[in-house]
Amino acid sequence: MKVNGSMDKFYYYAFPMQAVLVTCNDEEGKTNVITIAWHTPISKDPPLYGISLAPKRYSHELIQKTKEFVVNFVPYELVDKVHFCGTHTGRNMNKINETKLTLIPAQKVKVPLIKECYANLECKLNKTLPLGDHTMFVGEVVNILVDENAFKNDLLNNDKIQPTYYIGGNSYTTIDRMRKNF
Amino acid sequence: MKVNGSMDKFYYYAFPMQAVLVTCNDEEGKTNVITIAWHTPISKDPPLYGISLAPKRYSHELIQKTKEFVVNFVPYELVDKVHFCGTHTGRNMNKINETKLTLIPAQKVKVPLIKECYANLECKLNKTLPLGDHTMFVGEVVNILVDENAFKNDLLNNDKIQPTYYIGGNSYTTIDRMRKNF
């Protein structure tokens, strides 16, 4: 039987969505990291990727200023760090130090990427779209780094790599190891 | 070891993403259905949901004309129908008949929803954003219907409901039945 869902939690019905770690820099080059669940590819050519942030977020301020970010796709083993980065602000804390994540240089942006993540999309800010109470930052993907064995013919090797999915609230899960090929 | 990813397949690295069935109507009220993997919540208040379509898609034309759509979240048992709706056009075929999906009336839009789907977001077109080679249709969520037992306190009961995830190519998977609560 169908019942009405909660309008103020409408986005919960779209979960589980993959929780990614987005890195960005302040003007002195110090890196912050934030967990984001609202994100999607947007265009193939040019390659555009959208991430949605509330204006109160510290990373919102940083991306507006330094106009770059990296989308890091996280193996489920790091779910504790994903939750930490989604529930703490970098305004008065170095989240990279706290989580002991390893930063390594990107190839085409100044923002570093997270080594422990199995795929990293380097983005330059292409458009800033205020939409409702959030801002969609549209990044042009200028370079991609991936772990050597994470993908086979560009398809996630989900028998080996288990990404991190946010169910809502304080709950997470991952993907099943099976797959169906048509 | 990190290696460079394929720029023309950059969106594959964001997969698996949930594959949803989007319903929309033509001007005579005939319903079409399309599979979409690029979609995300965008704003809480107002409740906005974005779906990204290539302009060549038949549903692109329909949503531009009739300015409504429903986002239907699909249990994994229907993965064959999801693949079918993602690989056939409704220009010269009735995909609803072909897939034997059941349409039932929505409450606040003319576009019907798919009964077999466990959550349905009724959307009115709020903004049309051409971004690169796709269009992001931003819908305002005006009503929500969900299966009675699919959610507990608005969180997906993923022990029971297994959504459908697109890995890329012709491959799909679902979510794990475990969860971690912080």
mmCIF file of C-alpha atoms in Angstrom:
data_model
loop_
_atom_site.group_PDB
_atom_site.id
_atom_site.type_symbol
_atom_site.label_atom_id
_atom_site.label_comp_id
_atom_site.label_asym_id
_atom_site.label_seq_id
_atom_site.Cartn_x
_atom_site.Cartn_y
_atom_site.Cartn_z
ATOM 1 C CA MET A 1 0.000 0.000 0.000
ATOM 2 C CA LYS A 2 1.176 3.516 -0.834
ATOM 3 C CA VAL A 3 1.339 6.145 1.909
ATOM 4 C CA ASN A 4 2.471 9.773 1.806
ATOM 5 C CA GLY A 5 6.166 10.416 2.462
ATOM 6 C CA SER A 6 7.590 13.292 4.533
ATOM 7 C CA MET A 7 8.097 16.361 2.351
ATOM 8 C CA ASP A 8 10.877 17.698 4.590
ATOM 9 C CA LYS A 9 12.800 14.439 4.226
ATOM 10 C CA PHE A 10 12.081 13.943 0.514
ATOM 11 C CA TYR A 11 15.758 13.352 -0.232
ATOM 12 C CA TYR A 12 15.871 10.346 2.131
ATOM 13 C CA TYR A 13 13.803 8.431 -0.418
ATOM 14 C CA ALA A 14 16.616 8.824 -2.965
ATOM 15 C CA PHE A 15 19.122 7.231 -0.595
ATOM 16 C CA PRO A 16 21.322 5.199 -0.420
ATOM 17 C CA MET A 17 23.513 7.536 -2.453
ATOM 18 C CA GLN A 18 27.251 7.265 -2.655
ATOM 19 C CA ALA A 19 28.975 9.440 -0.029
ATOM 20 C CA VAL A 20 32.070 11.068 -1.508
ATOM 21 C CA LEU A 21 34.853 13.067 0.094
ATOM 22 C CA VAL A 22 35.377 16.412 -1.616
ATOM 23 C CA THR A 23 38.687 18.165 -1.066
ATOM 24 C CA CYS A 24 39.194 21.904 -1.565
ATOM 25 C CA ASN A 25 41.756 24.502 -0.525
ATOM 26 C CA ASP A 26 41.678 27.825 1.278
ATOM 27 C CA GLU A 27 43.600 30.778 -0.143
ATOM 28 C CA GLU A 28 46.752 29.774 1.752
ATOM 29 C CA GLY A 29 46.644 26.299 0.246
ATOM 30 C CA LYS A 30 45.398 24.496 3.365
ATOM 31 C CA THR A 31 43.140 21.603 2.406
ATOM 32 C CA ASN A 32 39.692 20.900 3.830
ATOM 33 C CA VAL A 33 37.552 17.818 3.226
ATOM 34 C CA ILE A 34 33.767 17.464 3.335
ATOM 35 C CA THR A 35 31.420 14.506 2.874
ATOM 36 C CA ILE A 36 28.792 15.000 0.183
ATOM 37 C CA ALA A 37 25.863 12.776 -0.788
ATOM 38 C CA TRP A 38 24.159 15.078 -3.293
ATOM 39 C CA HIS A 39 26.261 14.871 -6.448
ATOM 40 C CA THR A 40 25.988 13.627 -10.023
ATOM 41 C CA PRO A 41 27.617 13.694 -13.447
ATOM 42 C CA ILE A 42 25.952 16.391 -15.582
ATOM 43 C CA SER A 43 27.498 16.410 -19.071
ATOM 44 C CA LYS A 44 29.782 14.148 -21.106
ATOM 45 C CA ASP A 45 31.374 16.757 -23.378
ATOM 46 C CA PRO A 46 32.527 18.918 -21.716
ATOM 47 C CA PRO A 47 32.850 16.546 -18.745
ATOM 48 C CA LEU A 48 30.870 18.254 -15.970
ATOM 49 C CA TYR A 49 30.238 17.035 -12.428
ATOM 50 C CA GLY A 50 27.853 18.716 -9.977
ATOM 51 C CA ILE A 51 28.086 18.805 -6.192
ATOM 52 C CA SER A 52 25.438 20.415 -4.020
ATOM 53 C CA LEU A 53 26.379 22.254 -0.786
ATOM 54 C CA ALA A 54 24.544 24.416 1.722
ATOM 55 C CA PRO A 55 25.962 27.972 1.813
ATOM 56 C CA LYS A 56 26.765 27.685 5.527
ATOM 57 C CA ARG A 57 29.367 24.982 4.860
ATOM 58 C CA TYR A 58 33.015 26.026 5.175
ATOM 59 C CA SER A 59 33.827 24.215 1.913
ATOM 60 C CA HIS A 60 31.205 26.368 0.161
ATOM 61 C CA GLU A 61 33.271 29.441 1.047
ATOM 62 C CA LEU A 62 36.511 27.758 -0.044
ATOM 63 C CA ILE A 63 35.232 26.574 -3.429
ATOM 64 C CA GLN A 64 33.811 30.035 -4.144
ATOM 65 C CA LYS A 65 37.224 31.539 -3.408
ATOM 66 C CA THR A 66 39.679 29.090 -4.934
ATOM 67 C CA LYS A 67 37.418 27.645 -7.665
ATOM 68 C CA GLU A 68 38.711 24.086 -7.624
ATOM 69 C CA PHE A 69 37.749 20.834 -5.953
ATOM 70 C CA VAL A 70 38.459 17.103 -6.162
ATOM 71 C CA VAL A 71 35.735 14.446 -5.878
ATOM 72 C CA ASN A 72 37.198 11.401 -4.089
ATOM 73 C CA PHE A 73 35.339 8.060 -4.179
ATOM 74 C CA VAL A 74 35.746 6.215 -0.903
ATOM 75 C CA PRO A 75 36.105 2.496 -0.128
ATOM 76 C CA TYR A 76 33.742 1.332 2.598
ATOM 77 C CA GLU A 77 36.643 0.534 4.960
ATOM 78 C CA LEU A 78 36.861 4.310 5.485
ATOM 79 C CA VAL A 79 33.213 4.754 6.509
ATOM 80 C CA ASP A 80 34.219 6.099 9.952
ATOM 81 C CA LYS A 81 36.203 8.890 8.303
ATOM 82 C CA VAL A 82 33.334 9.619 5.903
ATOM 83 C CA HIS A 83 30.978 10.024 8.849
ATOM 84 C CA PHE A 84 33.505 12.176 10.703
ATOM 85 C CA CYS A 85 34.007 14.512 7.732
ATOM 86 C CA GLY A 86 30.246 14.812 7.293
ATOM 87 C CA THR A 87 29.605 15.770 10.902
ATOM 88 C CA HIS A 88 32.491 18.148 11.695
ATOM 89 C CA THR A 89 33.420 21.504 10.233
ATOM 90 C CA GLY A 90 36.890 22.459 9.053
ATOM 91 C CA ARG A 91 36.459 26.052 10.235
ATOM 92 C CA ASN A 92 38.355 25.385 13.449
ATOM 93 C CA MET A 93 39.835 21.920 12.910
ATOM 94 C CA ASN A 94 42.158 20.239 10.438
ATOM 95 C CA LYS A 95 39.979 17.313 9.335
ATOM 96 C CA ILE A 96 42.805 15.788 7.292
ATOM 97 C CA ASN A 97 44.997 15.525 10.396
ATOM 98 C CA GLU A 98 42.119 14.250 12.524
ATOM 99 C CA THR A 99 41.209 11.491 10.071
ATOM 100 C CA LYS A 100 44.814 10.687 9.118
ATOM 101 C CA LEU A 101 43.840 10.690 5.453
ATOM 102 C CA THR A 102 46.785 10.947 3.068
ATOM 103 C CA LEU A 103 46.885 13.847 0.609
ATOM 104 C CA ILE A 104 48.844 13.483 -2.625
ATOM 105 C CA PRO A 105 49.244 16.105 -5.355
ATOM 106 C CA ALA A 106 46.724 16.259 -8.156
ATOM 107 C CA GLN A 107 47.992 16.642 -11.725
ATOM 108 C CA LYS A 108 45.955 19.607 -13.040
ATOM 109 C CA VAL A 109 44.562 21.407 -9.997
ATOM 110 C CA LYS A 110 46.190 22.777 -6.826
ATOM 111 C CA VAL A 111 43.769 20.889 -4.569
ATOM 112 C CA PRO A 112 45.290 17.545 -3.552
ATOM 113 C CA LEU A 113 43.505 14.239 -3.765
ATOM 114 C CA ILE A 114 43.003 11.558 -1.141
ATOM 115 C CA LYS A 115 45.304 8.626 -1.736
ATOM 116 C CA GLU A 116 43.079 6.068 0.051
ATOM 117 C CA CYS A 117 40.187 6.811 -2.325
ATOM 118 C CA TYR A 118 39.948 4.559 -5.370
ATOM 119 C CA ALA A 119 38.963 7.260 -7.876
ATOM 120 C CA ASN A 120 39.632 10.994 -7.921
ATOM 121 C CA LEU A 121 38.056 13.540 -10.261
ATOM 122 C CA GLU A 122 40.007 16.805 -10.466
ATOM 123 C CA CYS A 123 37.568 19.661 -11.136
ATOM 124 C CA LYS A 124 37.785 23.337 -12.015
ATOM 125 C CA LEU A 125 34.728 25.396 -11.129
ATOM 126 C CA ASN A 126 32.707 26.004 -14.284
ATOM 127 C CA LYS A 127 29.436 27.364 -12.909
ATOM 128 C CA THR A 128 27.948 28.309 -9.531
ATOM 129 C CA LEU A 129 24.202 27.701 -9.472
ATOM 130 C CA PRO A 130 22.179 28.883 -6.467
ATOM 131 C CA LEU A 131 19.199 26.476 -6.467
ATOM 132 C CA GLY A 132 16.820 26.724 -3.528
ATOM 133 C CA ASP A 133 18.684 26.617 -0.218
ATOM 134 C CA HIS A 134 21.781 24.929 -1.679
ATOM 135 C CA THR A 135 24.404 25.828 -4.269
ATOM 136 C CA MET A 136 25.272 23.493 -7.070
ATOM 137 C CA PHE A 137 28.932 23.840 -7.957
ATOM 138 C CA VAL A 138 29.423 22.559 -11.477
ATOM 139 C CA GLY A 139 32.997 21.426 -11.976
ATOM 140 C CA GLU A 140 34.692 20.666 -15.242
ATOM 141 C CA VAL A 141 36.610 17.432 -14.834
ATOM 142 C CA VAL A 142 40.141 18.218 -16.025
ATOM 143 C CA ASN A 143 41.914 15.059 -14.924
ATOM 144 C CA ILE A 144 41.167 11.661 -13.409
ATOM 145 C CA LEU A 145 43.264 9.342 -11.277
ATOM 146 C CA VAL A 146 42.103 5.853 -10.309
ATOM 147 C CA ASP A 147 43.565 2.928 -8.423
ATOM 148 C CA GLU A 148 45.097 0.546 -10.911
ATOM 149 C CA ASN A 149 42.874 -2.446 -10.091
ATOM 150 C CA ALA A 150 39.648 -0.688 -9.113
ATOM 151 C CA PHE A 151 38.142 -0.748 -12.621
ATOM 152 C CA LYS A 152 38.052 -3.234 -15.483
ATOM 153 C CA ASN A 153 37.335 -1.613 -18.857
ATOM 154 C CA ASP A 154 36.306 1.470 -16.845
ATOM 155 C CA LEU A 155 33.601 -0.491 -14.963
ATOM 156 C CA LEU A 156 33.952 -0.692 -11.184
ATOM 157 C CA ASN A 157 35.332 -4.017 -10.097
ATOM 158 C CA ASN A 158 32.643 -4.322 -7.430
ATOM 159 C CA ASP A 159 33.782 -7.761 -6.435
ATOM 160 C CA LYS A 160 36.866 -6.024 -5.015
ATOM 161 C CA ILE A 161 35.988 -2.372 -4.392
ATOM 162 C CA GLN A 162 33.062 -1.609 -2.096
ATOM 163 C CA PRO A 163 32.079 2.073 -2.280
ATOM 164 C CA THR A 164 30.423 3.903 0.618
ATOM 165 C CA TYR A 165 26.696 4.677 0.544
ATOM 166 C CA TYR A 166 24.758 7.008 2.816
ATOM 167 C CA ILE A 167 21.321 5.768 3.889
ATOM 168 C CA GLY A 168 20.445 8.954 5.808
ATOM 169 C CA GLY A 169 20.624 9.834 9.505
ATOM 170 C CA ASN A 170 23.819 8.247 10.851
ATOM 171 C CA SER A 171 23.565 5.119 8.690
ATOM 172 C CA TYR A 172 25.701 3.791 5.875
ATOM 173 C CA THR A 173 25.989 0.688 3.745
ATOM 174 C CA THR A 174 27.830 -0.541 0.681
ATOM 175 C CA ILE A 175 27.148 -2.199 -2.640
ATOM 176 C CA ASP A 176 26.490 -5.880 -3.201
ATOM 177 C CA ARG A 177 29.342 -7.917 -4.686
ATOM 178 C CA MET A 178 27.078 -9.562 -7.272
ATOM 179 C CA ARG A 179 26.319 -8.043 -10.663
ATOM 180 C CA LYS A 180 23.975 -8.709 -13.519
ATOM 181 C CA ASN A 181 25.261 -8.197 -17.051
ATOM 182 C CA PHE A 182 22.813 -7.874 -19.945
ATOM 183 C CA MET B 1 49.166 2.676 -7.709
ATOM 184 C CA LYS B 2 47.264 5.532 -9.333
ATOM 185 C CA VAL B 3 46.780 5.582 -13.100
ATOM 186 C CA ASN B 4 44.957 8.046 -15.317
ATOM 187 C CA GLY B 5 41.267 7.369 -15.964
ATOM 188 C CA SER B 6 39.470 7.787 -19.303
ATOM 189 C CA MET B 7 38.198 11.349 -19.676
ATOM 190 C CA ASP B 8 35.398 10.282 -22.019
ATOM 191 C CA LYS B 9 34.131 7.788 -19.439
ATOM 192 C CA PHE B 10 34.642 10.033 -16.402
ATOM 193 C CA TYR B 11 31.090 9.378 -15.176
ATOM 194 C CA TYR B 12 31.755 5.626 -14.950
ATOM 195 C CA TYR B 13 33.967 6.317 -11.929
ATOM 196 C CA ALA B 14 30.952 7.730 -10.063
ATOM 197 C CA PHE B 15 28.996 4.518 -10.602
ATOM 198 C CA PRO B 16 27.257 2.491 -9.221
ATOM 199 C CA MET B 17 24.501 5.108 -9.081
ATOM 200 C CA GLN B 18 20.874 4.290 -8.464
ATOM 201 C CA ALA B 19 18.975 3.818 -11.742
ATOM 202 C CA VAL B 20 15.510 5.361 -11.465
ATOM 203 C CA LEU B 21 12.517 5.204 -13.780
ATOM 204 C CA VAL B 22 11.225 8.659 -14.681
ATOM 205 C CA THR B 23 7.668 8.911 -16.005
ATOM 206 C CA CYS B 24 6.403 11.852 -18.058
ATOM 207 C CA ASN B 25 3.461 12.541 -20.361
ATOM 208 C CA ASP B 26 3.034 13.762 -23.902
ATOM 209 C CA GLU B 27 0.476 16.460 -24.654
ATOM 210 C CA GLU B 28 -2.271 13.888 -25.159
ATOM 211 C CA GLY B 29 -1.595 12.362 -21.753
ATOM 212 C CA LYS B 30 0.197 9.257 -22.988
ATOM 213 C CA THR B 31 2.906 8.231 -20.543
ATOM 214 C CA ASN B 32 6.528 7.451 -21.377
ATOM 215 C CA VAL B 33 9.175 6.056 -19.060
ATOM 216 C CA ILE B 34 12.955 6.466 -19.185
ATOM 217 C CA THR B 35 15.806 5.090 -17.074
ATOM 218 C CA ILE B 36 18.069 7.737 -15.580
ATOM 219 C CA ALA B 37 21.282 7.325 -13.612
ATOM 220 C CA TRP B 38 22.309 11.004 -13.384
ATOM 221 C CA HIS B 39 20.069 12.515 -10.744
ATOM 222 C CA THR B 40 20.320 14.043 -7.264
ATOM 223 C CA PRO B 41 18.451 16.026 -4.625
ATOM 224 C CA ILE B 42 19.376 19.707 -4.957
ATOM 225 C CA SER B 43 17.616 21.728 -2.225
ATOM 226 C CA LYS B 44 15.666 20.992 0.967
ATOM 227 C CA ASP B 45 13.435 24.076 1.046
ATOM 228 C CA PRO B 46 12.001 24.319 -1.523
ATOM 229 C CA PRO B 47 12.383 20.563 -2.154
ATOM 230 C CA LEU B 48 14.185 20.359 -5.506
ATOM 231 C CA TYR B 49 15.303 17.263 -7.409
ATOM 232 C CA GLY B 50 17.497 17.328 -10.513
ATOM 233 C CA ILE B 51 17.537 14.850 -13.388
ATOM 234 C CA SER B 52 19.959 15.096 -16.281
ATOM 235 C CA LEU B 53 18.930 14.116 -19.836
ATOM 236 C CA ALA B 54 20.485 14.387 -23.279
ATOM 237 C CA PRO B 55 18.402 16.628 -25.597
ATOM 238 C CA LYS B 56 17.961 13.780 -28.111
ATOM 239 C CA ARG B 57 15.878 11.772 -25.637
ATOM 240 C CA TYR B 58 12.151 11.603 -26.277
ATOM 241 C CA SER B 59 11.452 12.289 -22.585
ATOM 242 C CA HIS B 60 13.469 15.518 -22.904
ATOM 243 C CA GLU B 61 10.920 16.755 -25.440
ATOM 244 C CA LEU B 62 7.997 15.615 -23.262
ATOM 245 C CA ILE B 63 9.215 17.245 -20.047
ATOM 246 C CA GLN B 64 9.873 20.492 -21.906
ATOM 247 C CA LYS B 65 6.304 20.436 -23.204
ATOM 248 C CA THR B 66 4.247 19.185 -20.258
ATOM 249 C CA LYS B 67 6.570 20.371 -17.446
ATOM 250 C CA GLU B 68 5.998 17.527 -15.024
ATOM 251 C CA PHE B 69 7.707 14.250 -14.171
ATOM 252 C CA VAL B 70 7.730 11.557 -11.508
ATOM 253 C CA VAL B 71 10.930 9.971 -10.170
ATOM 254 C CA ASN B 72 10.245 6.300 -9.380
ATOM 255 C CA PHE B 73 12.700 4.296 -7.251
ATOM 256 C CA VAL B 74 12.923 0.726 -8.435
ATOM 257 C CA PRO B 75 13.351 -2.548 -6.542
ATOM 258 C CA TYR B 76 16.106 -4.741 -7.976
ATOM 259 C CA GLU B 77 13.595 -7.445 -8.995
ATOM 260 C CA LEU B 78 12.688 -5.090 -11.872
ATOM 261 C CA VAL B 79 16.236 -4.735 -13.201
ATOM 262 C CA ASP B 80 15.242 -6.236 -16.588
ATOM 263 C CA LYS B 81 12.637 -3.503 -17.061
ATOM 264 C CA VAL B 82 15.125 -0.833 -15.960
ATOM 265 C CA HIS B 83 17.565 -2.024 -18.599
ATOM 266 C CA PHE B 84 14.816 -2.179 -21.224
ATOM 267 C CA CYS B 85 13.645 1.379 -20.500
ATOM 268 C CA GLY B 86 17.224 2.622 -20.649
ATOM 269 C CA THR B 87 17.941 1.050 -24.026
ATOM 270 C CA HIS B 88 14.704 1.689 -25.968
ATOM 271 C CA THR B 89 13.043 4.908 -27.035
ATOM 272 C CA GLY B 90 9.364 5.697 -26.516
ATOM 273 C CA ARG B 91 9.170 7.597 -29.809
ATOM 274 C CA ASN B 92 7.702 4.616 -31.609
ATOM 275 C CA MET B 93 6.888 2.161 -28.837
ATOM 276 C CA ASN B 94 4.753 2.131 -25.704
ATOM 277 C CA LYS B 95 7.356 1.164 -23.105
ATOM 278 C CA ILE B 96 4.751 0.860 -20.353
ATOM 279 C CA ASN B 97 2.911 -1.830 -22.332
ATOM 280 C CA GLU B 98 6.125 -3.569 -23.299
ATOM 281 C CA THR B 99 7.374 -3.774 -19.720
ATOM 282 C CA LYS B 100 3.937 -4.444 -18.193
ATOM 283 C CA LEU B 101 4.613 -1.827 -15.538
ATOM 284 C CA THR B 102 1.497 -0.632 -13.702
ATOM 285 C CA LEU B 103 0.649 3.059 -13.786
ATOM 286 C CA ILE B 104 -1.429 4.551 -10.985
ATOM 287 C CA PRO B 105 -2.557 8.177 -10.648
ATOM 288 C CA ALA B 106 -0.334 10.634 -8.831
ATOM 289 C CA GLN B 107 -1.927 13.015 -6.338
ATOM 290 C CA LYS B 108 -0.619 16.414 -7.453
ATOM 291 C CA VAL B 109 0.612 15.986 -11.034
ATOM 292 C CA LYS B 110 -0.999 14.584 -14.190
ATOM 293 C CA VAL B 111 1.903 12.194 -14.799
ATOM 294 C CA PRO B 112 1.158 8.801 -13.236
ATOM 295 C CA LEU B 113 3.536 6.891 -11.028
ATOM 296 C CA ILE B 114 4.752 3.310 -11.252
ATOM 297 C CA LYS B 115 3.042 1.133 -8.690
ATOM 298 C CA GLU B 116 5.837 -1.451 -8.507
ATOM 299 C CA CYS B 117 8.347 1.213 -7.457
ATOM 300 C CA TYR B 118 8.799 1.639 -3.694
ATOM 301 C CA ALA B 119 9.037 5.456 -3.691
ATOM 302 C CA ASN B 120 7.647 8.058 -6.082
ATOM 303 C CA LEU B 121 8.515 11.759 -6.132
ATOM 304 C CA GLU B 122 5.946 13.875 -7.983
ATOM 305 C CA CYS B 123 7.718 16.865 -9.554
ATOM 306 C CA LYS B 124 6.712 20.073 -11.303
ATOM 307 C CA LEU B 125 9.362 21.570 -13.554
ATOM 308 C CA ASN B 126 10.988 24.485 -11.738
ATOM 309 C CA LYS B 127 14.026 25.210 -13.938
ATOM 310 C CA THR B 128 15.537 23.958 -17.182
ATOM 311 C CA LEU B 129 19.330 24.218 -17.105
ATOM 312 C CA PRO B 130 21.312 23.486 -20.276
ATOM 313 C CA LEU B 131 24.691 22.336 -18.930
ATOM 314 C CA GLY B 132 27.185 21.054 -21.468
ATOM 315 C CA ASP B 133 25.636 18.408 -23.715
ATOM 316 C CA HIS B 134 22.819 17.548 -21.269
ATOM 317 C CA THR B 135 19.891 19.396 -19.748
ATOM 318 C CA MET B 136 19.286 19.369 -16.038
ATOM 319 C CA PHE B 137 15.575 19.481 -15.345
ATOM 320 C CA VAL B 138 15.087 20.797 -11.823
ATOM 321 C CA GLY B 139 11.788 19.595 -10.438
ATOM 322 C CA GLU B 140 10.021 20.887 -7.352
ATOM 323 C CA VAL B 141 8.815 17.881 -5.382
ATOM 324 C CA VAL B 142 5.108 18.550 -4.750
ATOM 325 C CA ASN B 143 4.084 15.173 -3.360
ATOM 326 C CA ILE B 144 5.600 11.862 -2.296
ATOM 327 C CA LEU B 145 4.184 8.363 -2.201
ATOM 328 C CA VAL B 146 6.058 5.429 -0.709
ATOM 329 C CA ASP B 147 5.352 1.774 -0.068
ATOM 330 C CA GLU B 148 4.148 1.398 3.485
ATOM 331 C CA ASN B 149 6.969 -0.873 4.684
ATOM 332 C CA ALA B 150 9.843 0.379 2.547
ATOM 333 C CA PHE B 151 11.063 2.961 5.079
ATOM 334 C CA LYS B 152 11.425 3.058 8.862
ATOM 335 C CA ASN B 153 11.556 6.621 10.236
ATOM 336 C CA ASP B 154 12.106 7.710 6.613
ATOM 337 C CA LEU B 155 15.275 5.569 6.321
ATOM 338 C CA LEU B 156 15.258 2.862 3.662
ATOM 339 C CA ASN B 157 14.653 -0.550 5.148
ATOM 340 C CA ASN B 158 17.540 -1.995 3.145
ATOM 341 C CA ASP B 159 17.174 -5.371 4.767
ATOM 342 C CA LYS B 160 13.929 -5.655 2.793
ATOM 343 C CA ILE B 161 14.121 -3.241 -0.145
ATOM 344 C CA GLN B 162 16.998 -3.621 -2.577
ATOM 345 C CA PRO B 163 17.226 -0.654 -4.963
ATOM 346 C CA THR B 164 18.697 -0.912 -8.459
ATOM 347 C CA TYR B 165 22.183 0.421 -9.184
ATOM 348 C CA TYR B 166 23.781 1.002 -12.564
ATOM 349 C CA ILE B 167 27.464 0.063 -12.811
ATOM 350 C CA GLY B 168 27.858 1.272 -16.415
ATOM 351 C CA GLY B 169 27.769 -0.562 -19.751
ATOM 352 C CA ASN B 170 25.072 -3.223 -19.462
ATOM 353 C CA SER B 171 25.771 -4.018 -15.802
ATOM 354 C CA TYR B 172 23.722 -3.539 -12.654
ATOM 355 C CA THR B 173 23.904 -4.445 -9.001
ATOM 356 C CA THR B 174 22.112 -3.667 -5.764
ATOM 357 C CA ILE B 175 22.858 -2.530 -2.233
ATOM 358 C CA ASP B 176 24.182 -4.713 0.565
ATOM 359 C CA ARG B 177 21.684 -5.757 3.242
ATOM 360 C CA MET B 178 24.009 -4.777 6.093
ATOM 361 C CA ARG B 179 24.219 -1.305 7.556
ATOM 362 C CA LYS B 180 26.421 0.563 9.965
ATOM 363 C CA ASN B 181 24.796 3.021 12.358
ATOM 364 C CA PHE B 182 26.910 5.637 14.130
#
